Amino acid sequence: VLNPVESIEKYYSSNVKAANLGVYAADLSYATVYDRKDDIDSYSQSLKILIDDLGIKIDYKMLISEETKAKTENLDSLIELTTEVFYNTYEFLYKESDPALAALMVNGFYVEGLYIATHISEDTFNNTEMVKIIYDQSKPLEKLIELNGKFPENQYLETLQNALKKLKALYDETDGSLTKEQLKTLTTSIETIRNSIVA
């Protein structure tokens, strides 16, 4: 389900790196929640590479230090640490670098999170809790589209924005829950958007 760490070698432009910074942050969050120690290490290293490539000046040592690795036994501490790195990265990009890159990172995080949710099981529709989580992503999607609207000059972001608006249109056709067919359509749509980011 996760984006392979080897894919990082394909990302050259700042826009693509920023979007995949969000993707890998979502993958790291997933690995953290499910206590996948090998993945935690490899995705932390991938994030470090992208953060350095984008010239982001934050204290990242805390996420890859031996002390932090020891904290993998304490899930709450690791989740808190991962969240702090994500917000510090966003704040640096938004205030001291290029706000559009900060938006792209959030887009990558949102898309990968929804991709994971829709692909976590071949039998997702019968998991009512997961279906509700997927349905509830319509509100964050509205806020994401609003954020993206602030950067019409970024063509890469504008392409993503158009795809997300089509995704929102699918959500707009729902009424309080998702039918099996609606879930299937949403899943296909988010997979297409995700592939455009990670390919």
CSV table of C-alpha atoms in Angstrom, one decimal:
chain,number,residue,atom,x,y,z
A,1,VAL,CA,0.0,0.0,0.0
A,2,LEU,CA,2.8,2.4,0.9
A,3,ASN,CA,4.9,4.3,-1.7
A,4,PRO,CA,8.2,2.5,-2.0
A,5,VAL,CA,11.2,4.4,-0.6
A,6,GLU,CA,13.1,3.6,-3.7
A,7,SER,CA,10.7,5.9,-5.6
A,8,ILE,CA,12.5,8.9,-4.1
A,9,GLU,CA,15.1,8.7,-6.8
A,10,LYS,CA,12.5,9.7,-9.4
A,11,TYR,CA,11.6,13.0,-7.8
A,12,TYR,CA,13.6,16.0,-9.2
A,13,SER,CA,11.5,19.2,-9.1
A,14,SER,CA,10.7,21.1,-5.9
A,15,ASN,CA,7.0,20.7,-6.5
A,16,VAL,CA,7.2,16.9,-6.9
A,17,LYS,CA,9.5,16.6,-3.9
A,18,ALA,CA,7.2,18.7,-1.7
A,19,ALA,CA,4.1,16.6,-2.7
A,20,ASN,CA,6.0,13.4,-2.0
A,21,LEU,CA,7.3,14.8,1.3
A,22,GLY,CA,3.6,14.7,2.3
A,23,VAL,CA,3.2,11.2,0.9
A,24,TYR,CA,6.1,9.8,2.8
A,25,ALA,CA,4.9,11.7,6.0
A,26,ALA,CA,1.6,9.8,5.6
A,27,ASP,CA,3.4,6.5,5.1
A,28,LEU,CA,5.5,7.2,8.2
A,29,SER,CA,2.4,7.9,10.2
A,30,TYR,CA,0.9,4.6,9.0
A,31,ALA,CA,4.0,2.7,9.8
A,32,THR,CA,4.1,4.4,13.3
A,33,VAL,CA,0.5,3.6,14.2
A,34,TYR,CA,1.0,0.0,13.1
A,35,ASP,CA,4.4,-0.3,14.8
A,36,ARG,CA,6.3,-1.4,11.7
A,37,LYS,CA,9.8,-0.6,12.9
A,38,ASP,CA,11.7,-1.3,9.7
A,39,ASP,CA,9.3,1.0,7.8
A,40,ILE,CA,9.6,3.7,10.5
A,41,ASP,CA,13.3,3.7,9.9
A,42,SER,CA,13.2,3.7,6.1
A,43,TYR,CA,10.5,6.3,5.8
A,44,SER,CA,12.2,8.6,8.3
A,45,GLN,CA,15.3,8.4,6.2
A,46,SER,CA,13.3,9.2,3.0
A,47,LEU,CA,11.8,12.2,4.7
A,48,LYS,CA,15.2,13.4,5.8
A,49,ILE,CA,16.5,13.3,2.2
A,50,LEU,CA,13.5,15.3,0.9
A,51,ILE,CA,13.8,17.8,3.7
A,52,ASP,CA,17.4,18.4,3.0
A,53,ASP,CA,16.8,18.6,-0.8
A,54,LEU,CA,14.2,21.3,-0.2
A,55,GLY,CA,16.5,23.3,2.1
A,56,ILE,CA,14.1,23.0,5.1
A,57,LYS,CA,15.8,24.1,8.3
A,58,ILE,CA,14.3,22.2,11.1
A,59,ASP,CA,15.7,20.0,13.9
A,60,TYR,CA,15.2,16.6,12.2
A,61,LYS,CA,17.8,14.7,14.2
A,62,MET,CA,15.2,14.0,16.8
A,63,LEU,CA,13.4,11.7,14.4
A,64,ILE,CA,16.4,9.6,13.3
A,65,SER,CA,18.4,9.5,16.5
A,66,GLU,CA,19.1,6.4,18.5
A,67,GLU,CA,17.1,7.9,21.4
A,68,THR,CA,14.1,8.2,19.1
A,69,LYS,CA,14.5,4.6,17.9
A,70,ALA,CA,14.3,3.6,21.5
A,71,LYS,CA,11.0,5.5,21.7
A,72,THR,CA,9.5,3.2,19.2
A,73,GLU,CA,8.5,1.2,22.2
A,74,ASN,CA,6.4,4.2,23.2
A,75,LEU,CA,3.8,4.7,20.4
A,76,ASP,CA,2.3,7.9,21.8
A,77,SER,CA,5.8,9.6,22.0
A,78,LEU,CA,6.7,8.5,18.5
A,79,ILE,CA,3.3,9.8,17.1
A,80,GLU,CA,3.8,13.1,18.9
A,81,LEU,CA,7.3,13.4,17.5
A,82,THR,CA,6.3,12.6,13.9
A,83,THR,CA,3.4,15.1,14.1
A,84,GLU,CA,5.8,17.8,15.4
A,85,VAL,CA,8.2,17.3,12.5
A,86,PHE,CA,5.4,17.5,10.0
A,87,TYR,CA,4.1,20.8,11.5
A,88,ASN,CA,7.6,22.3,11.8
A,89,THR,CA,8.2,21.4,8.1
A,90,TYR,CA,5.0,22.9,7.0
A,91,GLU,CA,5.6,26.1,9.0
A,92,PHE,CA,9.1,26.5,7.5
A,93,LEU,CA,7.9,26.0,4.0
A,94,TYR,CA,4.9,28.4,4.5
A,95,LYS,CA,6.8,31.2,6.3
A,96,GLU,CA,10.4,31.0,5.2
A,97,SER,CA,10.4,29.2,1.8
A,98,ASP,CA,7.5,28.9,-0.7
A,99,PRO,CA,3.9,28.7,0.7
A,100,ALA,CA,2.9,26.7,-2.4
A,101,LEU,CA,5.3,24.0,-1.5
A,102,ALA,CA,3.7,23.8,2.0
A,103,ALA,CA,0.3,23.4,0.3
A,104,LEU,CA,1.8,20.6,-1.9
A,105,MET,CA,3.1,18.8,1.1
A,106,VAL,CA,-0.4,18.9,2.7
A,107,ASN,CA,-1.9,17.7,-0.6
A,108,GLY,CA,0.5,14.7,-0.7
A,109,PHE,CA,-0.3,13.9,2.9
A,110,TYR,CA,-4.1,14.1,2.3
A,111,VAL,CA,-4.0,12.0,-0.9
A,112,GLU,CA,-1.8,9.3,0.5
A,113,GLY,CA,-3.8,9.1,3.7
A,114,LEU,CA,-7.0,8.6,1.7
A,115,TYR,CA,-5.3,6.2,-0.6
A,116,ILE,CA,-4.2,4.1,2.3
A,117,ALA,CA,-7.7,4.2,3.8
A,118,THR,CA,-9.3,3.0,0.5
A,119,HIS,CA,-6.7,0.3,-0.1
A,120,ILE,CA,-6.1,-1.0,3.4
A,121,SER,CA,-8.3,-4.0,2.6
A,122,GLU,CA,-9.9,-5.7,-0.4
A,123,ASP,CA,-13.0,-5.8,1.8
A,124,THR,CA,-13.1,-2.2,2.9
A,125,PHE,CA,-16.8,-1.7,2.3
A,126,ASN,CA,-17.7,-4.3,5.0
A,127,ASN,CA,-15.6,-2.3,7.5
A,128,THR,CA,-18.2,0.3,8.5
A,129,GLU,CA,-15.7,2.3,10.6
A,130,MET,CA,-13.3,2.6,7.7
A,131,VAL,CA,-16.1,3.6,5.3
A,132,LYS,CA,-17.1,6.3,7.7
A,133,ILE,CA,-13.5,7.6,7.9
A,134,ILE,CA,-13.4,7.7,4.1
A,135,TYR,CA,-16.7,9.5,4.0
A,136,ASP,CA,-15.7,12.0,6.6
A,137,GLN,CA,-12.7,13.1,4.4
A,138,SER,CA,-15.0,15.3,2.4
A,139,LYS,CA,-14.7,18.2,4.9
A,140,PRO,CA,-10.9,18.2,5.0
A,141,LEU,CA,-11.1,18.0,1.2
A,142,GLU,CA,-13.0,21.3,1.1
A,143,LYS,CA,-10.4,23.0,3.2
A,144,LEU,CA,-7.6,21.6,1.1
A,145,ILE,CA,-9.3,23.0,-2.1
A,146,GLU,CA,-9.6,26.3,-0.4
A,147,LEU,CA,-5.9,26.3,0.6
A,148,ASN,CA,-4.9,25.4,-3.0
A,149,GLY,CA,-6.9,28.3,-4.4
A,150,LYS,CA,-4.4,30.7,-2.8
A,151,PHE,CA,-1.7,29.6,-5.3
A,152,PRO,CA,-3.2,29.7,-8.8
A,153,GLU,CA,0.3,30.6,-10.2
A,154,ASN,CA,1.6,27.1,-9.4
A,155,GLN,CA,0.7,24.9,-12.4
A,156,TYR,CA,1.6,21.6,-10.7
A,157,LEU,CA,-0.7,22.5,-7.8
A,158,GLU,CA,-3.4,23.7,-10.2
A,159,THR,CA,-3.4,20.3,-11.9
A,160,LEU,CA,-3.8,18.6,-8.5
A,161,GLN,CA,-6.5,21.1,-7.6
A,162,ASN,CA,-8.6,20.2,-10.7
A,163,ALA,CA,-8.3,16.5,-9.9
A,164,LEU,CA,-9.4,17.2,-6.3
A,165,LYS,CA,-12.4,19.2,-7.4
A,166,LYS,CA,-13.5,16.2,-9.4
A,167,LEU,CA,-13.1,14.1,-6.3
A,168,LYS,CA,-15.2,16.6,-4.4
A,169,ALA,CA,-17.9,16.3,-7.0
A,170,LEU,CA,-18.0,12.6,-6.3
A,171,TYR,CA,-18.4,13.3,-2.6
A,172,ASP,CA,-21.1,15.9,-3.3
A,173,GLU,CA,-23.2,13.1,-4.9
A,174,THR,CA,-23.2,11.2,-1.6
A,175,ASP,CA,-25.8,11.6,1.1
A,176,GLY,CA,-24.7,10.8,4.7
A,177,SER,CA,-22.9,7.6,3.7
A,178,LEU,CA,-21.3,5.7,0.9
A,179,THR,CA,-22.8,3.0,-1.3
A,180,LYS,CA,-20.5,0.2,-2.5
A,181,GLU,CA,-20.5,1.7,-6.0
A,182,GLN,CA,-19.7,5.2,-4.6
A,183,LEU,CA,-16.8,3.8,-2.6
A,184,LYS,CA,-15.5,2.0,-5.7
A,185,THR,CA,-15.6,5.3,-7.7
A,186,LEU,CA,-13.9,7.3,-4.9
A,187,THR,CA,-11.2,4.6,-4.6
A,188,THR,CA,-10.5,4.7,-8.4
A,189,SER,CA,-10.4,8.5,-8.3
A,190,ILE,CA,-8.0,8.8,-5.4
A,191,GLU,CA,-5.8,6.1,-6.9
A,192,THR,CA,-5.5,8.1,-10.1
A,193,ILE,CA,-4.6,11.3,-8.2
A,194,ARG,CA,-2.1,9.4,-6.1
A,195,ASN,CA,-0.4,7.8,-9.1
A,196,SER,CA,0.0,11.3,-10.6
A,197,ILE,CA,2.0,12.3,-7.5
A,198,VAL,CA,4.1,9.3,-6.9
A,199,ALA,CA,4.7,8.1,-10.5
